[in-house]
CSV table of C-alpha atoms and ligand atoms in Angstrom, one decimal:
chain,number,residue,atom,x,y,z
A,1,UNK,CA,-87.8,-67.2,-31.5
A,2,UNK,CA,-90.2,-66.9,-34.3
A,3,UNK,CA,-94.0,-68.6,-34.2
A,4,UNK,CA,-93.0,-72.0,-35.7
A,5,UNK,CA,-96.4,-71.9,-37.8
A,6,UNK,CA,-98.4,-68.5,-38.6
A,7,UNK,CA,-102.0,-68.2,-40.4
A,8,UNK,CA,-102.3,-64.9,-38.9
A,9,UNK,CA,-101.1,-61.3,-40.0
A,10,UNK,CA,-98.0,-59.7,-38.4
A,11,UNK,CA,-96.9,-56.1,-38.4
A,12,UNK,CA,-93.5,-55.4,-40.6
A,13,UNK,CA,-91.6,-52.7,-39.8
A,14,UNK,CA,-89.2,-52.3,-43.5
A,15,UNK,CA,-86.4,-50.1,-43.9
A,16,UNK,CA,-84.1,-49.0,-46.5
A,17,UNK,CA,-81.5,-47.9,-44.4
A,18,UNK,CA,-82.9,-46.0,-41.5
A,19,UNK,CA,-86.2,-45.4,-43.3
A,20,UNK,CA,-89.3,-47.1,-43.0
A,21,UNK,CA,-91.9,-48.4,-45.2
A,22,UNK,CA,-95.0,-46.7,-44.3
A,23,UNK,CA,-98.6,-46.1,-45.9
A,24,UNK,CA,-99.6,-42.4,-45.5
A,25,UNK,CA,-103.2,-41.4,-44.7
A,26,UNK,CA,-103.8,-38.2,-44.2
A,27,UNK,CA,-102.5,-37.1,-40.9
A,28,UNK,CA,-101.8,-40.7,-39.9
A,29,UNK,CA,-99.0,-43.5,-41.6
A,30,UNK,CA,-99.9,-47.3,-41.3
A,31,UNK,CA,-97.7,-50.0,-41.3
A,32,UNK,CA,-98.2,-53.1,-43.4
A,33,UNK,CA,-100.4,-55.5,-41.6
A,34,UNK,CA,-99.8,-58.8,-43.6
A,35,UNK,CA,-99.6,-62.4,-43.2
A,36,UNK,CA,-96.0,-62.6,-45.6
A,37,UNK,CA,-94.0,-59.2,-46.3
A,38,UNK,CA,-93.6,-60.7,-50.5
A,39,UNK,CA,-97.5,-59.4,-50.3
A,40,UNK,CA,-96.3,-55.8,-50.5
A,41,UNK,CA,-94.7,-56.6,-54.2
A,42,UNK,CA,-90.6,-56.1,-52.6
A,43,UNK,CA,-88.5,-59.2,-51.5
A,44,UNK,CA,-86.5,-57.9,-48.3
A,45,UNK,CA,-82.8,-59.1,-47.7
A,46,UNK,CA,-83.0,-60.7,-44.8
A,47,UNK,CA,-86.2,-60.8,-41.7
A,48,UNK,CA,-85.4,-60.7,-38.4
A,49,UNK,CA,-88.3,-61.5,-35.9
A,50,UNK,CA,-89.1,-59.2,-32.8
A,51,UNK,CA,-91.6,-60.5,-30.9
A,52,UNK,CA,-95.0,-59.6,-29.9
A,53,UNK,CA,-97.1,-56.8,-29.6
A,54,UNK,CA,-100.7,-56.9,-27.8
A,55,UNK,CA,-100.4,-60.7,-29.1
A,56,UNK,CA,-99.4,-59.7,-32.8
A,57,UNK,CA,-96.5,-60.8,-34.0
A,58,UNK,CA,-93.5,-58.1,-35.1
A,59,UNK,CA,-90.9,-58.5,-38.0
A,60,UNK,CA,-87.7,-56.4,-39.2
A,61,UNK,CA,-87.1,-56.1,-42.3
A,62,UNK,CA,-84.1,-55.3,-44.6
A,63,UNK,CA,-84.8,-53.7,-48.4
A,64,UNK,CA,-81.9,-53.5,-50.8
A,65,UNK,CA,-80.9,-49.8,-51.5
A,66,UNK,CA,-82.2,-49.4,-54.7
A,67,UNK,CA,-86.1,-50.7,-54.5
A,68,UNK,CA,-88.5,-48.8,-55.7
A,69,UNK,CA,-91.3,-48.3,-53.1
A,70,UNK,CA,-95.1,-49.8,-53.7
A,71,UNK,CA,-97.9,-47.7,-55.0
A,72,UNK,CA,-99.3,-45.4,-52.4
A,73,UNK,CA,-96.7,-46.4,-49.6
A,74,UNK,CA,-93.7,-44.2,-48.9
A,75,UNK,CA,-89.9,-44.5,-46.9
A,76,UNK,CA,-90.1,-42.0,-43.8
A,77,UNK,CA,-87.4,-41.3,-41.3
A,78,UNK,CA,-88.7,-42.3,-37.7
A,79,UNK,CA,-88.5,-38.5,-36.5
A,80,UNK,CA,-91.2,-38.0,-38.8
A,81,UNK,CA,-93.3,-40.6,-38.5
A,82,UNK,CA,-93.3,-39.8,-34.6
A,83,UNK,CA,-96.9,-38.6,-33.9
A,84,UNK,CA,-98.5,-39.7,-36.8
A,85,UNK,CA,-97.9,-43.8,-35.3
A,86,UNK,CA,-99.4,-45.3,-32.5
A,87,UNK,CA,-96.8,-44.7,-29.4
A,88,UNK,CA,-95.9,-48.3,-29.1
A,89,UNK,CA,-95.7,-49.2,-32.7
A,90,UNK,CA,-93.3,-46.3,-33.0
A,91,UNK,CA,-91.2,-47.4,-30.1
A,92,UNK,CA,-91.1,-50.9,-32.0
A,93,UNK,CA,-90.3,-49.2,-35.1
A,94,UNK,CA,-87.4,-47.5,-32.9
A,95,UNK,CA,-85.9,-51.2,-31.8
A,96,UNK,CA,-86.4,-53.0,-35.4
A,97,UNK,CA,-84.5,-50.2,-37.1
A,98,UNK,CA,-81.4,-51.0,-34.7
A,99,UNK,CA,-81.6,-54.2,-35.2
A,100,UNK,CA,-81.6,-54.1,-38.9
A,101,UNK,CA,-79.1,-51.0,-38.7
A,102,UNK,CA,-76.8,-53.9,-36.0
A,103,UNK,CA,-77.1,-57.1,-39.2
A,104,UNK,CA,-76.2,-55.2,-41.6
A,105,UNK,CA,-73.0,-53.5,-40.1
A,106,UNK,CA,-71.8,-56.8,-38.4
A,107,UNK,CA,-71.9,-59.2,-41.1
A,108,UNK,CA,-68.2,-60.2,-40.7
A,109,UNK,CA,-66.1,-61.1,-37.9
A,110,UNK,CA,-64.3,-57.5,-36.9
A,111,UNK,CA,-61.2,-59.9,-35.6
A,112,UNK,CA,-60.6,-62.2,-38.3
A,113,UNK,CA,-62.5,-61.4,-40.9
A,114,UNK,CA,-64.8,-63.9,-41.8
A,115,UNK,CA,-68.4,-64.3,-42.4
A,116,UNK,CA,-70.5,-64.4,-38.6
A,117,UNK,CA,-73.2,-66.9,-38.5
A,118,UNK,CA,-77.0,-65.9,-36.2
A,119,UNK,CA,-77.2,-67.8,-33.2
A,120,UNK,CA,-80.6,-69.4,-33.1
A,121,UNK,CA,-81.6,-69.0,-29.3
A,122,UNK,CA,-80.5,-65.3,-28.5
A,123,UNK,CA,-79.9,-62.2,-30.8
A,124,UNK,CA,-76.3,-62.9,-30.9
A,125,UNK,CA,-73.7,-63.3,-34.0
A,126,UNK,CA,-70.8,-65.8,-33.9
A,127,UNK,CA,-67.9,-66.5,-35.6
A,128,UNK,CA,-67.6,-69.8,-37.1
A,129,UNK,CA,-63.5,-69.2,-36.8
A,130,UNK,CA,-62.5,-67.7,-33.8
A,131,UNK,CA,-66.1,-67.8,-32.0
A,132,UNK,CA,-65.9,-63.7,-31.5
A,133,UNK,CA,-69.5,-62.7,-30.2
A,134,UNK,CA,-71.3,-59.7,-31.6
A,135,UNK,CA,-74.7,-58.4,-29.3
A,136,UNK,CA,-76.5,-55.8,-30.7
A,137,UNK,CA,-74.5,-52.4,-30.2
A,138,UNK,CA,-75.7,-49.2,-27.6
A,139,UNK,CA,-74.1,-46.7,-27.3
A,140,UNK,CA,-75.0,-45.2,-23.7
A,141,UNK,CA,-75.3,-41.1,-23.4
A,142,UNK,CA,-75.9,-38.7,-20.7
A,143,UNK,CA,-78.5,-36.0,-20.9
A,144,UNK,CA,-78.0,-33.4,-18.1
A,145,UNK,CA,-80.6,-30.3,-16.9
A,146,UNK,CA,-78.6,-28.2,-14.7
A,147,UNK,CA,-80.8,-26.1,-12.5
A,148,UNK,CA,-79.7,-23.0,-10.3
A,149,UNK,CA,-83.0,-21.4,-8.4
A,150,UNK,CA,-85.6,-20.7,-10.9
A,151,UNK,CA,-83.2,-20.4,-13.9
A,152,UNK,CA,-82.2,-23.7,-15.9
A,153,UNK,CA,-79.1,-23.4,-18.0
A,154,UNK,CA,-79.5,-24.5,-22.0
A,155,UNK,CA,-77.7,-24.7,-24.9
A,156,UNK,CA,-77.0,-24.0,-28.6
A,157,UNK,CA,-75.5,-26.5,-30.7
A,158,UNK,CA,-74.1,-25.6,-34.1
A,159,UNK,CA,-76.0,-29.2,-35.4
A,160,UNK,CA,-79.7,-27.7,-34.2
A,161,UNK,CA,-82.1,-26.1,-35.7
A,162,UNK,CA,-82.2,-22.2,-36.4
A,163,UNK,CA,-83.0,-20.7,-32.8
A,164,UNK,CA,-83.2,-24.0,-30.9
A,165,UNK,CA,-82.0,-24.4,-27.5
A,166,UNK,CA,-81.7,-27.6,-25.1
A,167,UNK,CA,-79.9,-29.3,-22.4
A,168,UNK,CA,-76.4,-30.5,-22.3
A,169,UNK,CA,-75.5,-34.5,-23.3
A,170,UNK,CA,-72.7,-36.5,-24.3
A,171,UNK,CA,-71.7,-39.6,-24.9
A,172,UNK,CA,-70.2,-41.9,-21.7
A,173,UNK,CA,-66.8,-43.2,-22.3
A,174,UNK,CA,-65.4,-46.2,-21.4
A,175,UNK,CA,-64.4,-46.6,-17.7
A,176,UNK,CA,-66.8,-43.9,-16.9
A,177,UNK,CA,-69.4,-44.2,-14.4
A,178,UNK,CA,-72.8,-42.2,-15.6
A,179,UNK,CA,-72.1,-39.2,-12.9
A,180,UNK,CA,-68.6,-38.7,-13.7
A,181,UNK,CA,-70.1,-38.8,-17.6
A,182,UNK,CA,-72.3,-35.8,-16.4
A,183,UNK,CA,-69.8,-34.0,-14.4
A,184,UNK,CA,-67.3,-34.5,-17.5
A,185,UNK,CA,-69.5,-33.3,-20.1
A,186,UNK,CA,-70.7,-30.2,-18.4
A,187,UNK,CA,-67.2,-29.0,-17.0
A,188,UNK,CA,-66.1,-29.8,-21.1
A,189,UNK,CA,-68.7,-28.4,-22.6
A,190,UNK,CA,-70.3,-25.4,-20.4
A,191,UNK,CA,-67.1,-24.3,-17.7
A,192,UNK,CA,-69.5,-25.2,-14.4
A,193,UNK,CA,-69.5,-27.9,-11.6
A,194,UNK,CA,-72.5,-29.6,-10.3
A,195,UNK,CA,-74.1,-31.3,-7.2
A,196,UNK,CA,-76.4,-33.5,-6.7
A,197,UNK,CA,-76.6,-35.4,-9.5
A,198,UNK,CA,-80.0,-37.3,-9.8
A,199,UNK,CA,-81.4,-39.5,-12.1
A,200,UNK,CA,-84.1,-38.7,-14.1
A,201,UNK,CA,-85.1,-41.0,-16.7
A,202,UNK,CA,-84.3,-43.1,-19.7
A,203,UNK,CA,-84.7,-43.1,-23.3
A,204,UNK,CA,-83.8,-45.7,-26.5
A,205,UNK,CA,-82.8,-43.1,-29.0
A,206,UNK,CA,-82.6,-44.8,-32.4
A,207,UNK,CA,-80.0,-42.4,-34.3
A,208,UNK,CA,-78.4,-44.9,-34.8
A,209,UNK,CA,-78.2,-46.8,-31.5
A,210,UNK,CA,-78.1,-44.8,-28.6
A,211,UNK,CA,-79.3,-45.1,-25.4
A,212,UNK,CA,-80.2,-41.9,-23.4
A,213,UNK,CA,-79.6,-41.9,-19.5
A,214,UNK,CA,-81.5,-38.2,-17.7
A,215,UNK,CA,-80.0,-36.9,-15.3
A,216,UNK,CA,-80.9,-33.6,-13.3
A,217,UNK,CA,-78.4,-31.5,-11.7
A,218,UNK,CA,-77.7,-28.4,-9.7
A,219,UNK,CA,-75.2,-25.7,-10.2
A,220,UNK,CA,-72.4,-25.4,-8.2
A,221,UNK,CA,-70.1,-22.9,-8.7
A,222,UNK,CA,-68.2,-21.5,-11.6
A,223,UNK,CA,-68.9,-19.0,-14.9
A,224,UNK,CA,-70.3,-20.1,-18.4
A,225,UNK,CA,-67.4,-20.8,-20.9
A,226,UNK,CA,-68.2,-22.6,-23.9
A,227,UNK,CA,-66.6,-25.3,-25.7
A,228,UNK,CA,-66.9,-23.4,-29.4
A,229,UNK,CA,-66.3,-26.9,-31.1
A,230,UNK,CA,-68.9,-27.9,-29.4
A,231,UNK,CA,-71.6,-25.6,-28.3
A,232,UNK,CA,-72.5,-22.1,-29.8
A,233,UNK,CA,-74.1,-20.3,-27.3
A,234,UNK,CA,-75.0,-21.2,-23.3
A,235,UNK,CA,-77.5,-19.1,-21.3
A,236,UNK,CA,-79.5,-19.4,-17.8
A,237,UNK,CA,-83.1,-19.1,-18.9
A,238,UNK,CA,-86.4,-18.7,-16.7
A,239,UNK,CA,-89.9,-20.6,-17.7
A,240,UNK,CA,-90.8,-17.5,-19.0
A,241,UNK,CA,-88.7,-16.4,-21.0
A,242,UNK,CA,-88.0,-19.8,-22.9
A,243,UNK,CA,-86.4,-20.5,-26.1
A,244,UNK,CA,-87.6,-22.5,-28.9
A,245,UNK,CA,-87.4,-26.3,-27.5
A,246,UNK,CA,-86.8,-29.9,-29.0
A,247,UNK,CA,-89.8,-32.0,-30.1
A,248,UNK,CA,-91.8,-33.8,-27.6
A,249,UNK,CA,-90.2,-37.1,-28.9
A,250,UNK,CA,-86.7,-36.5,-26.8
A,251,UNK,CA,-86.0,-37.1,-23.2
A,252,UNK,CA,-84.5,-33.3,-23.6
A,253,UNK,CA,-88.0,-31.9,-24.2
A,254,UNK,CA,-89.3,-34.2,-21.0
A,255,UNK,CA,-86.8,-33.1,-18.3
A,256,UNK,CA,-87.5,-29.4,-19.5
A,257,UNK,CA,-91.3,-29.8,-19.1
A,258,UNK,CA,-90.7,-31.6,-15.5
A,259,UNK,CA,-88.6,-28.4,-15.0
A,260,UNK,CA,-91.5,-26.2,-16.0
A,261,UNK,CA,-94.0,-27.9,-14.2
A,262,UNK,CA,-92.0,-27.5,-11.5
A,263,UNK,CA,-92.0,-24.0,-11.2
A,264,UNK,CA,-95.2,-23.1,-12.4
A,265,UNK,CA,-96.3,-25.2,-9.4
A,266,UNK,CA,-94.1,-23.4,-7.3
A,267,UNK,CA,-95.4,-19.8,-8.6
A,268,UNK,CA,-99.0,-21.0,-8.2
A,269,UNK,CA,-98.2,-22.1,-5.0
A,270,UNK,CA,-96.6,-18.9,-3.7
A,271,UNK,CA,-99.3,-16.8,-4.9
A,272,UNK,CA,-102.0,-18.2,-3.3
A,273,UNK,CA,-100.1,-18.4,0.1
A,274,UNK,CA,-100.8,-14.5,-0.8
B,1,ZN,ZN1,-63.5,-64.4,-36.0
């Protein structure tokens, strides 16, 4: 619920689609710090209220399409904003934009058509008709390191970047359990079986509304055969002989560091025991 009165500033996280309204400085972007959003010079579509951060209050907002953005402010995708915003106002940034992304996608009943009303006391839509509820969508997908020894296997996808390599994922489908999700996806995608499956680690991933579950795993038996629709190229790689990576912003880039450490540990380890 929103602060009935408020005298005090509040952060505002705006986006036109899945951009955000951001001040750049340098190295660094700033959010707009205000006591009403209307003092930025735009009039959103709609505000949605978050909660509260290190006792400031936090706001979605919604701009139509075709405003034109404030002097010296600018509309940034979250990927690059990441790094250049504190770590929790990013994170916040990540969970207003699927909120906004969630009203504006669900503004009519999906089984009888009509207009859904907010409920008041939890972020819920209803419909006045047929009282369908709508919560705010996830869409929960496995990310899987499969280890064998010292090597780790990763991956090409035609989607990445030139040169860019990473662990397997997938989206879970319904009736799935997460581990047969993992096991699914890597038989699917790579040719191999797994054991012991453990669980790493989770991530909000905000393109558009996913939620990343980690998972390590180790091989098992069988030869690499890719899926070409899916993946380009699938290799067993060393920590020293790595490919180029994913950002540190994924949960990819974090089960392949905990991988690295790993080993170098291991190495270091060994050589001193001569
Ligand atoms: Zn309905």
């Amino acid at each position: 619920m929103p602060p009935a009165e408020r005298r005090e500033p509040a952060w505002w996280f705006a986006f036109q689609r899945n951009k955000l309204l951001v001040r750049m400085e340098s190295s660094r972007v700033s959010l707009p710090w205000l006591v009403n959003f209307e003092e930025v010079g735009l009039i959103p579509i709609c505000q949605h209220y978050l909660g509260s951060l290190d006792g400031r209050h936090c706001f979605a907002v919604e701009l139509a399409e075709e405003v034109e953005t404030p002097p010296g402010m600018t509309l940034e995708g979250l990927r690059q904003v990441h790094g250049r915003l504190d770590e929790d106002l990013f994170w916040t940034a990540a969970r207003a934009v699927q909120i906004v992304e969630w009203d504006r996608t669900h503004q009519f009943c999906g089984r009888c058509g009509v207009r859904m009303n907010a409920r008041p006391t939890e972020r819920a839509k209803e419909c006045p008709r047929c009282g369908l509820l709508h919560f705010p969508r996830l869409a929960p997908a496995i990310i899987v390191l499969i280890e064998r020894g010292k090597q780790l296997l990763l991956a090409r996808s035609k989607r990445f970047a030139t040169g860019m390599y990473s662990v397997l994922a997938g989206f879970v489908e319904p009736g799935e359990s997460l581990e047969e999700a993992v096991e699914r996806e890597i038989r699917e995608e790579v040719g191999l079986n797994v054991r012991d499956i453990r669980y790493f680690g989770s991530q909000p991933w905000p393109f558009p509304h996913s939620l990343m579950i980690g998972f390590t795993a180790a091989y098992a038996g069988g030869e690499i055969s890719v899926d070409a629709s899916e993946i380009e190229h699938a290799e067993w790689f060393t920590v020293d002989n790595l490919p180029p990576l994913p950002g540190k912003i994924s949960i990819a880039r974090k089960l392949i560091d905990a991988f690295i450490a790993k080993h170098r540990h291991e190495e270091e380890f060994s050589r001193h025991r001569g």
